[in-house]
C-alpha cells in the first residue's frame, strides 16, 4: 500500500511516499525558514500562502523521484494538527481534493504522533514500548508509548516550549532565526560556569517542564552585563547547559518511573548534538539506548506523516465528510488505529 | 510601580483582574522576558483558571473560559502584517470576552483600542510597570 503524506503545520511543506513493504520511496521538503528569517519568526499568512504554492509541484517532484503516477497512490495522509490553522487548511484541502479525484481514502493524522513514530523510518527502529521526548518550537512532551495510538502523556511544558526558549534566547543574543543551530554553535565556544541558570522544576516531583523562568534568567543576564562576544557565548552556554540538564533529569526520572529502557527523542530541539549525547548516556545508564530519527526527520517533514498515515490507513481508518483541521489537538485524545474511526459522520 | 519578581508580576495581574470589565481590551507592552505572559497568568488565575497558562507565541491565541467569563490571550510577536489578524479570526473574539494582547504594536490600528494599557520594563532583575486606564468609550 503506497501512501502519500503531506506536512503543512508550520514552516515546512513536506511531501513523501511510503510503501508498506518497501518503506520510504521518496520525500521532498520546502522550508520557508529563509522567508521567515526576515521577520524573526513564523508569519502565519505567509506560511499558508506559500504552502498553497508549493504543495502540488512538490507532489509531482516526489512522484517523479519514485517513478510513480498519481494513480499508483493507494491513500493520502495529511497533518490535521496541531499547528497554524491556515497552514493546516492548505494541506488538508489539497489532500482531500487529491483523494477525491483519485477515489482513494484520506486521513488527517496527528503531527506529534508522526514525530514520535519518525524513528520507525530508520533501519534500526525501536520496539514498543518506549519513552518519547518530543521537543520542538511549539511542544515539549514526555510520552509513554505502548503502541501506535496508545500514548500516555507523562509531562509537558506549563509555559514556553523548549524550542521557543531556544528561539527567544537566540533573539536576545542577537542570533538569526531559527535560533537553535546558531545558539548551539555559539554555546560551543562559551565559557562554562560564568553564569549558572536555574534548572526549572527539577526540585519538584512530577515530569512537567517550565522554561519561562529560564528565559527570565537570560533576560536578566543580558541586561546586567556588557554584552561582548565572550559574554554572549557564555550566556548561550549557560542556557544550553540548563536545558540539557533539565531534560536529562526528567528523562531519567521518567525511565525509572515507567521501567522503560528505550528512549525516542523527536522534534527540532532533538537535533541539538549536546542534548543527543547526554540523553544517550542517560538511556545507556538505564540499561537501554536512545533512538533518534535522522536529522532531516527531527524537524517537520512529509515522511513521518506518510508513515503515521500508513499505520492507520492500512487498518482501514479514514476520514469521511468535511475538511476539518485541529489547530489544538491533545495527543492524549488519540486511540489505536480502527477501521472507520476517522473524522465523521458524512 | 516596581515588581521585584515573577510573583509580584502575577500579583499585579490579579489586581488588574479585580476591577476588569467583561469585554475589556488589555494591551501588554514589553520586550522578551519582561513578564507579559506571567502577568496574564496572574490575571487568569484570579479569574478562576486553574490549569497552565502557556505562551501563545507559537499558537498566536490561547482561549480560556472560567465562571468569570471568556478570555483570549494573544501574542502578536510573530505577526508581520496587521491584516493577518483577520486570517487568524480576530473578529470572532472581539466582544466575546476579555482580550489580553501581547505585542499589540505589531497590529496597530487593527487591534481594538486599549481599555487598560500595561507597559513592563526590565530594570536589572526587577521590572517597572506602568498602567494606564482609558475611560469607557
Short mmCIF file of C-alpha atoms in Angstrom, two decimals:
data_model
loop_
_atom_site.label_atom_id
_atom_site.label_comp_id
_atom_site.label_asym_id
_atom_site.label_seq_id
_atom_site.Cartn_x
_atom_site.Cartn_y
_atom_site.Cartn_z
CA UNK A 1 0.00 0.00 0.00
CA UNK A 2 1.52 3.33 -1.13
CA UNK A 3 0.64 6.37 1.00
CA UNK A 4 1.21 9.99 0.01
CA UNK A 5 1.96 12.15 3.07
CA UNK A 6 1.52 15.96 3.28
CA UNK A 7 3.01 18.02 6.13
CA UNK A 8 1.98 21.70 6.32
CA UNK A 9 1.60 22.53 10.02
CA UNK A 10 4.03 25.45 10.18
CA UNK A 11 7.21 26.41 8.30
CA UNK A 12 7.84 23.41 6.11
CA UNK A 13 6.00 21.92 3.18
CA UNK A 14 6.93 18.23 3.31
CA UNK A 15 5.76 15.60 0.83
CA UNK A 16 6.61 11.87 0.88
CA UNK A 17 5.60 8.49 -0.49
CA UNK A 18 5.72 5.48 1.84
CA UNK A 19 5.11 1.86 0.88
CA UNK A 20 4.06 -0.72 3.49
CA UNK A 21 6.52 -3.29 2.08
CA UNK A 22 9.35 -1.22 0.59
CA UNK A 23 9.37 1.59 3.17
CA UNK A 24 10.07 5.20 2.26
CA UNK A 25 10.06 5.66 -1.54
CA UNK A 26 10.78 9.39 -1.86
CA UNK A 27 10.47 12.60 0.09
CA UNK A 28 10.74 16.31 -0.65
CA UNK A 29 10.86 19.36 1.56
CA UNK A 30 10.50 23.04 1.01
CA UNK A 31 11.37 25.15 4.01
CA UNK A 32 10.06 28.67 4.46
CA UNK A 33 12.69 29.39 7.11
CA UNK A 34 14.56 31.80 4.83
CA UNK A 35 11.33 33.65 4.11
CA UNK A 36 10.54 33.92 7.81
CA UNK A 37 14.08 34.87 8.80
CA UNK A 38 13.33 38.40 7.57
CA UNK A 39 10.55 38.66 10.15
CA UNK A 40 12.27 36.86 13.03
CA UNK A 41 9.62 34.18 13.22
CA UNK A 42 6.84 32.30 11.51
CA UNK A 43 4.26 34.51 9.90
CA UNK A 44 1.02 32.57 9.58
CA UNK A 45 -0.46 34.17 6.50
CA UNK A 46 2.81 33.94 4.59
CA UNK A 47 3.14 30.32 5.70
CA UNK A 48 -0.28 29.30 4.39
CA UNK A 49 0.06 31.19 1.13
CA UNK A 50 3.36 29.57 0.44
CA UNK A 51 2.09 26.08 1.25
CA UNK A 52 -0.58 26.54 -1.42
CA UNK A 53 2.06 27.45 -3.99
CA UNK A 54 4.42 24.61 -3.04
CA UNK A 55 2.31 21.52 -2.42
CA UNK A 56 1.42 20.36 -5.94
CA UNK A 57 4.83 20.96 -7.55
CA UNK A 58 6.40 19.05 -4.64
CA UNK A 59 3.92 16.18 -5.07
CA UNK A 60 4.84 16.00 -8.75
CA UNK A 61 8.57 16.00 -7.96
CA UNK A 62 8.13 13.32 -5.30
CA UNK A 63 6.12 11.08 -7.66
CA UNK A 64 8.75 11.57 -10.37
CA UNK A 65 11.58 10.67 -7.98
CA UNK A 66 9.75 7.45 -7.04
CA UNK A 67 8.91 6.82 -10.74
CA UNK A 68 5.22 6.60 -9.92
CA UNK A 69 1.98 8.03 -11.35
CA UNK A 70 -0.80 9.63 -9.29
CA UNK A 71 -2.96 6.53 -9.84
CA UNK A 72 -0.32 4.43 -8.02
CA UNK A 73 -1.20 6.20 -4.75
CA UNK A 74 -3.39 3.98 -2.53
CA UNK A 75 -4.17 6.56 0.15
CA UNK A 76 -3.44 10.16 1.20
CA UNK A 77 -2.40 11.30 4.69
CA UNK A 78 -2.12 14.93 5.82
CA UNK A 79 -1.32 16.62 9.12
CA UNK A 80 -4.66 17.63 10.65
CA UNK A 81 -2.98 19.36 13.61
CA UNK A 82 -1.80 20.74 15.90
CA UNK A 83 -0.45 23.76 14.04
CA UNK A 84 -1.38 27.07 12.42
CA UNK A 85 -4.97 26.96 11.19
CA UNK A 86 -4.37 28.47 7.75
CA UNK A 87 -1.33 26.31 7.06
CA UNK A 88 -3.23 23.19 8.13
CA UNK A 89 -6.20 24.05 5.88
CA UNK A 90 -3.93 24.36 2.83
CA UNK A 91 -2.62 20.80 3.33
CA UNK A 92 -6.00 19.33 4.26
CA UNK A 93 -7.78 20.85 1.25
CA UNK A 94 -5.17 19.56 -1.21
CA UNK A 95 -5.14 16.11 0.43
CA UNK A 96 -8.93 15.79 0.26
CA UNK A 97 -9.02 17.09 -3.30
CA UNK A 98 -6.40 14.60 -4.44
CA UNK A 99 -8.08 11.73 -2.62
CA UNK A 100 -11.48 12.52 -4.12
CA UNK A 101 -10.02 12.90 -7.62
CA UNK A 102 -8.16 9.58 -7.31
CA UNK A 103 -11.03 7.88 -5.43
CA UNK A 104 -8.72 6.84 -2.60
CA UNK A 105 -9.09 7.03 1.20
CA UNK A 106 -7.74 10.08 3.02
CA UNK A 107 -6.85 10.56 6.69
CA UNK A 108 -5.78 13.52 8.84
CA UNK A 109 -3.01 12.41 11.21
CA UNK A 110 -1.65 13.94 14.39
CA UNK A 111 1.56 15.90 13.78
CA UNK A 112 3.07 14.90 17.14
CA UNK A 113 2.18 11.22 16.70
CA UNK A 114 4.01 11.41 13.39
CA UNK A 115 7.05 12.95 15.12
CA UNK A 116 7.27 10.25 17.75
CA UNK A 117 6.91 7.46 15.15
CA UNK A 118 9.62 9.04 12.94
CA UNK A 119 12.44 6.75 14.25
CA UNK A 120 10.43 3.84 12.73
CA UNK A 121 11.63 5.10 9.33
CA UNK A 122 15.23 4.21 10.23
CA UNK A 123 17.00 0.89 9.56
CA UNK A 124 17.12 0.03 13.28
CA UNK A 125 13.73 1.10 14.68
CA UNK A 126 12.85 0.87 18.40
CA UNK A 127 10.39 -1.83 19.51
CA UNK A 128 7.32 -0.84 21.53
CA UNK A 129 7.01 0.15 24.32
CA UNK A 130 9.29 3.17 24.64
CA UNK A 131 9.55 6.58 26.26
CA UNK A 132 9.36 9.52 23.85
CA UNK A 133 10.62 13.05 24.40
CA UNK A 134 9.08 15.45 21.88
CA UNK A 135 10.80 18.82 21.84
CA UNK A 136 10.08 21.46 19.21
CA UNK A 137 9.18 25.13 18.78
CA UNK A 138 5.60 24.62 19.90
CA UNK A 139 5.74 21.46 22.01
CA UNK A 140 7.55 19.88 24.94
CA UNK A 141 6.15 16.45 25.85
CA UNK A 142 7.24 13.30 27.64
CA UNK A 143 5.11 10.39 26.47
CA UNK A 144 4.88 6.71 27.34
CA UNK A 145 4.27 4.91 24.04
CA UNK A 146 2.75 1.40 24.28
CA UNK A 147 1.98 1.15 20.55
CA UNK A 148 0.59 3.15 17.63
CA UNK A 149 -2.12 5.39 19.07
CA UNK A 150 -1.51 4.21 22.63
CA UNK A 151 0.02 7.24 24.32
CA UNK A 152 0.13 8.31 27.92
CA UNK A 153 1.38 11.88 28.38
CA UNK A 154 3.65 11.89 31.46
CA UNK A 155 4.66 15.54 31.39
CA UNK A 156 4.58 18.71 29.31
CA UNK A 157 5.66 22.33 29.46
CA UNK A 158 3.48 24.55 31.62
CA UNK A 159 4.53 27.73 29.80
CA UNK A 160 7.09 28.12 26.99
CA UNK A 161 8.09 25.19 24.75
CA UNK A 162 11.79 24.31 24.79
CA UNK A 163 12.24 25.30 21.15
CA UNK A 164 10.55 28.64 21.84
CA UNK A 165 13.02 29.21 24.70
CA UNK A 166 15.87 28.46 22.24
CA UNK A 167 14.43 30.88 19.66
CA UNK A 168 13.83 33.68 22.18
CA UNK A 169 17.23 33.26 23.86
CA UNK A 170 18.85 33.37 20.42
CA UNK A 171 16.94 36.56 19.63
CA UNK A 172 18.07 38.14 22.94
CA UNK A 173 21.65 37.28 21.99
CA UNK A 174 21.23 38.82 18.54
CA UNK A 175 21.36 35.49 16.68
CA UNK A 176 19.46 34.81 13.44
CA UNK A 177 16.25 32.74 13.18
CA UNK A 178 15.95 29.78 13.56
CA UNK A 179 17.80 30.14 16.83
CA UNK A 180 18.65 26.54 17.73
CA UNK A 181 21.61 25.81 15.42
CA UNK A 182 23.15 29.30 15.85
CA UNK A 183 22.83 29.10 19.63
CA UNK A 184 24.44 25.66 19.77
CA UNK A 185 27.37 26.93 17.72
CA UNK A 186 27.85 29.95 19.99
CA UNK A 187 27.49 27.84 23.16
CA UNK A 188 30.31 25.56 21.97
CA UNK A 189 32.83 28.41 22.45
CA UNK A 190 31.21 29.74 25.65
CA UNK A 191 32.98 29.72 28.99
CA UNK A 192 31.16 27.21 31.23
CA UNK A 193 30.12 28.34 34.71
CA UNK A 194 30.38 32.10 34.16
CA UNK A 195 26.59 32.10 34.51
CA UNK A 196 24.55 29.35 36.12
CA UNK A 197 20.85 29.43 35.25
CA UNK A 198 18.08 27.59 37.13
CA UNK A 199 17.14 24.04 36.14
CA UNK A 200 13.38 24.65 36.09
CA UNK A 201 11.17 22.35 38.16
CA UNK A 202 13.79 19.63 38.76
CA UNK A 203 13.40 20.03 42.53
CA UNK A 204 9.68 19.31 42.31
CA UNK A 205 8.23 15.82 41.82
CA UNK A 206 6.49 15.09 38.55
CA UNK A 207 7.52 15.27 34.93
CA UNK A 208 6.23 18.67 33.79
CA UNK A 209 8.54 21.35 32.41
CA UNK A 210 8.74 25.13 32.65
CA UNK A 211 11.06 27.26 30.55
CA UNK A 212 9.70 30.74 31.22
CA UNK A 213 11.87 31.25 34.32
CA UNK A 214 14.95 30.24 32.36
CA UNK A 215 14.08 32.86 29.73
CA UNK A 216 13.79 35.44 32.55
CA UNK A 217 17.24 34.43 33.81
CA UNK A 218 18.65 35.01 30.31
CA UNK A 219 16.94 38.43 30.04
CA UNK A 220 18.35 39.47 33.42
CA UNK A 221 21.85 38.27 32.49
CA UNK A 222 21.69 40.16 29.18
CA UNK A 223 20.59 43.36 30.95
CA UNK A 224 23.11 43.13 33.77
CA UNK A 225 26.25 42.74 31.70
CA UNK A 226 28.19 44.29 28.86
CA UNK A 227 27.17 42.04 26.01
CA UNK A 228 30.53 41.39 24.30
CA UNK A 229 31.27 38.28 22.26
CA UNK A 230 32.56 36.29 25.27
CA UNK A 231 29.51 37.19 27.36
CA UNK A 232 27.10 36.20 24.58
CA UNK A 233 28.84 32.85 24.19
CA UNK A 234 28.91 32.24 27.98
CA UNK A 235 25.17 33.03 28.25
CA UNK A 236 24.42 30.70 25.34
CA UNK A 237 26.48 28.02 27.09
CA UNK A 238 24.71 28.52 30.43
CA UNK A 239 21.30 28.38 28.73
CA UNK A 240 22.07 25.20 26.80
CA UNK A 241 23.57 23.55 29.90
CA UNK A 242 20.40 24.33 31.87
CA UNK A 243 18.11 22.92 29.14
CA UNK A 244 20.20 19.77 28.66
CA UNK A 245 20.44 19.15 32.43
CA UNK A 246 16.70 19.63 32.81
CA UNK A 247 15.88 17.10 30.09
CA UNK A 248 18.47 14.63 31.41
CA UNK A 249 16.99 14.77 34.93
CA UNK A 250 13.37 14.43 33.78
CA UNK A 251 14.09 11.67 31.27
CA UNK A 252 16.00 9.69 33.89
CA UNK A 253 13.09 10.13 36.30
CA UNK A 254 10.59 9.02 33.63
CA UNK A 255 12.64 5.92 32.75
CA UNK A 256 12.74 4.90 36.43
CA UNK A 257 9.02 5.63 36.91
CA UNK A 258 7.88 3.64 33.86
CA UNK A 259 10.55 0.92 33.88
CA UNK A 260 11.12 1.59 30.18
CA UNK A 261 14.57 1.10 28.62
CA UNK A 262 14.18 2.58 25.15
CA UNK A 263 14.06 6.34 24.59
CA UNK A 264 12.95 8.13 21.43
CA UNK A 265 13.91 11.78 21.03
CA UNK A 266 12.00 13.67 18.34
CA UNK A 267 11.30 17.25 17.28
CA UNK A 268 13.59 20.05 16.17
CA UNK A 269 15.37 20.53 19.51
CA UNK A 270 16.34 16.84 19.24
CA UNK A 271 18.81 17.97 16.56
CA UNK A 272 20.97 19.56 19.30
CA UNK A 273 24.07 17.35 19.45
CA UNK A 274 24.91 18.12 23.10
CA UNK A 275 21.38 17.06 24.12
CA UNK A 276 21.66 13.90 21.97
CA UNK A 277 24.90 12.77 23.60
CA UNK A 278 23.62 13.45 27.09
CA UNK A 279 20.34 11.57 26.60
CA UNK A 280 22.16 8.64 25.00
CA UNK A 281 24.21 8.41 28.21
CA UNK A 282 21.07 8.60 30.38
CA UNK A 283 19.33 5.82 28.42
CA UNK A 284 22.54 3.76 28.46
CA UNK A 285 22.80 4.07 32.24
CA UNK A 286 19.20 2.78 32.46
CA UNK A 287 20.25 -0.34 30.53
CA UNK A 288 18.76 0.77 27.23
CA UNK A 289 19.52 3.22 24.47
CA UNK A 290 18.22 6.31 22.74
CA UNK A 291 16.79 6.31 19.21
CA UNK A 292 16.87 9.38 17.03
CA UNK A 293 15.39 9.96 13.63
CA UNK A 294 17.95 11.20 11.08
CA UNK A 295 18.41 14.98 11.39
CA UNK A 296 16.15 15.68 8.39
CA UNK A 297 13.30 13.83 10.15
CA UNK A 298 13.82 15.57 13.53
CA UNK A 299 12.32 18.73 12.09
CA UNK A 300 8.99 18.79 10.25
CA UNK A 301 8.85 16.52 7.19
CA UNK A 302 6.41 14.63 4.98
CA UNK A 303 7.94 11.19 5.57
CA UNK A 304 6.69 10.95 9.14
CA UNK A 305 3.16 11.94 8.04
CA UNK A 306 3.19 9.28 5.31
CA UNK A 307 4.43 6.69 7.83
CA UNK A 308 1.84 7.58 10.50
CA UNK A 309 -0.86 7.61 7.81
CA UNK A 310 0.32 4.19 6.61
CA UNK A 311 -0.18 2.71 10.10
CA UNK A 312 -3.78 3.91 10.26
CA UNK A 313 -4.98 3.84 6.63
CA UNK A 314 -3.72 0.25 6.25
CA UNK A 315 -6.00 -0.70 9.17
CA UNK A 316 -8.98 0.80 7.35
CA UNK A 317 -9.15 4.08 9.28
CA UNK A 318 -10.16 7.06 7.11
CA UNK A 319 -11.83 10.47 7.12
CA UNK A 320 -15.37 10.93 5.96
CA UNK A 321 -17.13 14.22 5.34
CA UNK A 322 -15.93 17.79 5.56
CA UNK A 323 -12.40 19.17 5.59
CA UNK A 324 -11.67 19.85 9.25
CA UNK A 325 -8.37 20.73 10.94
CA UNK A 326 -7.40 20.78 14.62
CA UNK A 327 -5.01 23.69 15.40
CA UNK A 328 -5.10 22.48 19.04
CA UNK A 329 -5.29 18.72 19.44
CA UNK A 330 -4.10 16.98 22.63
CA UNK A 331 -2.05 13.86 21.86
CA UNK A 332 -3.83 12.01 24.67
CA UNK A 333 -7.08 12.06 22.66
CA UNK A 334 -5.72 9.58 20.12
CA UNK A 335 -6.68 5.90 20.07
CA UNK A 336 -5.19 2.85 18.39
CA UNK A 337 -5.93 2.50 14.63
CA UNK A 338 -9.51 1.45 13.98
CA UNK A 339 -11.49 0.95 10.78
CA UNK A 340 -13.74 3.96 10.04
CA UNK A 341 -12.62 5.73 13.20
CA UNK A 342 -11.57 8.88 11.37
CA UNK A 343 -13.46 12.12 11.14
CA UNK A 344 -17.20 11.71 10.68
CA UNK A 345 -20.08 11.49 10.19
CA UNK A 346 -20.79 12.09 6.49
CA UNK B 1 5.39 50.65 40.16
CA UNK B 2 8.27 48.31 40.94
CA UNK B 3 7.90 44.50 40.58
CA UNK B 4 10.69 42.64 42.37
CA UNK B 5 10.00 39.17 40.95
CA UNK B 6 7.61 36.98 38.93
CA UNK B 7 5.30 36.60 41.94
CA UNK B 8 4.91 40.38 42.09
CA UNK B 9 4.11 40.44 38.36
CA UNK B 10 1.45 37.74 38.87
CA UNK B 11 0.02 39.73 41.80
CA UNK B 12 -0.28 42.82 39.57
CA UNK B 13 -2.16 40.69 37.01
CA UNK B 14 -4.51 39.52 39.77
CA UNK B 15 -5.16 43.08 40.92
CA UNK B 16 -5.97 44.17 37.35
CA UNK B 17 -8.49 41.30 37.24
CA UNK B 18 -10.26 42.67 40.35
CA UNK B 19 -11.96 45.56 38.57
CA UNK B 20 -11.76 44.43 34.94
CA UNK B 21 -14.91 44.92 32.80
CA UNK B 22 -16.29 41.84 30.99
CA UNK B 23 -15.29 42.93 27.48
CA UNK B 24 -12.13 44.87 28.21
CA UNK B 25 -9.17 45.01 25.87
CA UNK B 26 -5.83 44.93 27.68
CA UNK B 27 -2.63 45.81 25.83
CA UNK B 28 0.65 44.44 27.18
CA UNK B 29 3.90 46.08 26.09
CA UNK B 30 7.41 44.98 26.98
CA UNK B 31 10.41 43.25 25.49
CA UNK B 32 11.06 39.49 25.50
CA UNK B 33 11.09 38.18 29.07
CA UNK B 34 9.62 41.36 30.62
CA UNK B 35 6.82 39.33 32.21
CA UNK B 36 3.81 39.80 29.91
CA UNK B 37 2.70 36.15 29.98
CA UNK B 38 3.46 35.99 33.72
CA UNK B 39 1.10 38.93 34.30
CA UNK B 40 -1.59 37.22 32.20
CA UNK B 41 -1.12 34.05 34.31
CA UNK B 42 -1.85 36.03 37.49
CA UNK B 43 -4.85 37.66 35.80
CA UNK B 44 -6.35 34.36 34.61
CA UNK B 45 -5.78 32.61 37.93
CA UNK B 46 -7.58 35.46 39.71
CA UNK B 47 -10.44 34.93 37.23
CA UNK B 48 -10.67 31.30 38.35
CA UNK B 49 -8.49 29.50 35.80
CA UNK B 50 -6.70 26.58 37.47
CA UNK B 51 -4.67 24.96 34.64
CA UNK B 52 -1.47 26.02 32.90
CA UNK B 53 -1.14 29.36 31.11
CA UNK B 54 1.07 28.61 28.13
CA UNK B 55 2.88 31.12 25.98
CA UNK B 56 0.77 31.84 22.89
CA UNK B 57 3.86 32.76 20.85
CA UNK B 58 3.55 29.63 18.72
CA UNK B 59 -0.25 29.25 18.63
CA UNK B 60 -0.87 33.06 18.45
CA UNK B 61 -4.01 32.72 20.59
CA UNK B 62 -4.95 30.70 23.65
CA UNK B 63 -8.63 30.83 24.62
CA UNK B 64 -9.82 30.36 28.23
CA UNK B 65 -13.24 30.05 29.80
CA UNK B 66 -13.93 30.29 33.53
CA UNK B 67 -17.07 31.00 35.60
CA UNK B 68 -15.94 34.67 35.45
CA UNK B 69 -16.15 34.81 31.65
CA UNK B 70 -14.24 34.22 28.42
CA UNK B 71 -10.65 35.32 27.93
CA UNK B 72 -8.46 35.41 24.83
CA UNK B 73 -4.70 35.61 25.29
CA UNK B 74 -2.99 36.75 22.08
CA UNK B 75 0.67 37.13 21.21
CA UNK B 76 1.27 39.14 18.03
CA UNK B 77 5.06 38.88 18.24
CA UNK B 78 5.30 36.86 15.04
CA UNK B 79 2.85 38.95 13.04
CA UNK B 80 4.31 40.97 10.20
CA UNK B 81 1.16 42.46 8.70
CA UNK B 82 -1.88 43.60 10.73
CA UNK B 83 -4.15 42.06 8.07
CA UNK B 84 -3.02 38.64 9.24
CA UNK B 85 -5.17 39.13 12.33
CA UNK B 86 -8.26 38.76 10.16
CA UNK B 87 -6.83 35.49 8.95
CA UNK B 88 -6.48 34.04 12.45
CA UNK B 89 -10.03 35.13 13.27
CA UNK B 90 -9.76 38.31 15.37
CA UNK B 91 -13.40 39.21 14.71
CA UNK B 92 -14.55 36.02 16.42
CA UNK B 93 -13.10 37.19 19.75
CA UNK B 94 -13.77 40.91 19.83
CA UNK B 95 -16.80 41.47 22.09
CA UNK B 96 -16.76 37.76 23.03
CA UNK B 97 -14.76 38.33 26.21
CA UNK B 98 -11.64 39.96 27.60
CA UNK B 99 -8.75 40.35 25.16
CA UNK B 100 -5.22 40.24 26.60
CA UNK B 101 -2.88 41.23 23.77
CA UNK B 102 0.90 40.95 23.87
CA UNK B 103 2.81 42.95 21.23
CA UNK B 104 -0.30 44.96 20.15
CA UNK B 105 2.01 47.38 18.32
CA UNK B 106 2.51 44.62 15.71
CA UNK B 107 -1.09 45.25 14.59
CA UNK B 108 -1.57 48.90 15.45
CA UNK B 109 -4.83 50.24 14.05
CA UNK B 110 -6.34 46.77 13.64
CA UNK B 111 -6.50 45.52 17.23
CA UNK B 112 -9.21 47.13 19.37
CA UNK B 113 -8.10 50.19 21.35
CA UNK B 114 -6.92 49.54 24.89
CA UNK B 115 -9.14 49.95 27.92
CA UNK B 116 -6.12 49.14 30.06
CA UNK B 117 -2.56 49.60 28.83
CA UNK B 118 0.32 47.90 30.66
CA UNK B 119 3.98 48.64 29.97
CA UNK B 120 6.64 46.40 31.54
CA UNK B 121 10.28 47.48 31.53
CA UNK B 122 13.30 45.38 32.50
CA UNK B 123 15.34 47.06 35.27
CA UNK B 124 18.14 44.76 36.32
CA UNK B 125 16.43 41.74 37.88
CA UNK B 126 13.24 43.71 38.63
CA UNK B 127 10.52 45.09 36.38
CA UNK B 128 8.93 48.54 36.23
CA UNK B 129 5.20 48.52 35.43
CA UNK B 130 3.16 51.46 34.15
CA UNK B 131 -0.63 51.15 33.99
CA UNK B 132 -2.92 53.48 32.09
CA UNK B 133 -6.70 53.18 32.32
CA UNK B 134 -8.74 54.70 29.50
CA UNK B 135 -12.29 55.93 30.14
CA UNK B 136 -15.11 53.80 28.73
CA UNK B 137 -15.58 54.71 25.09
#
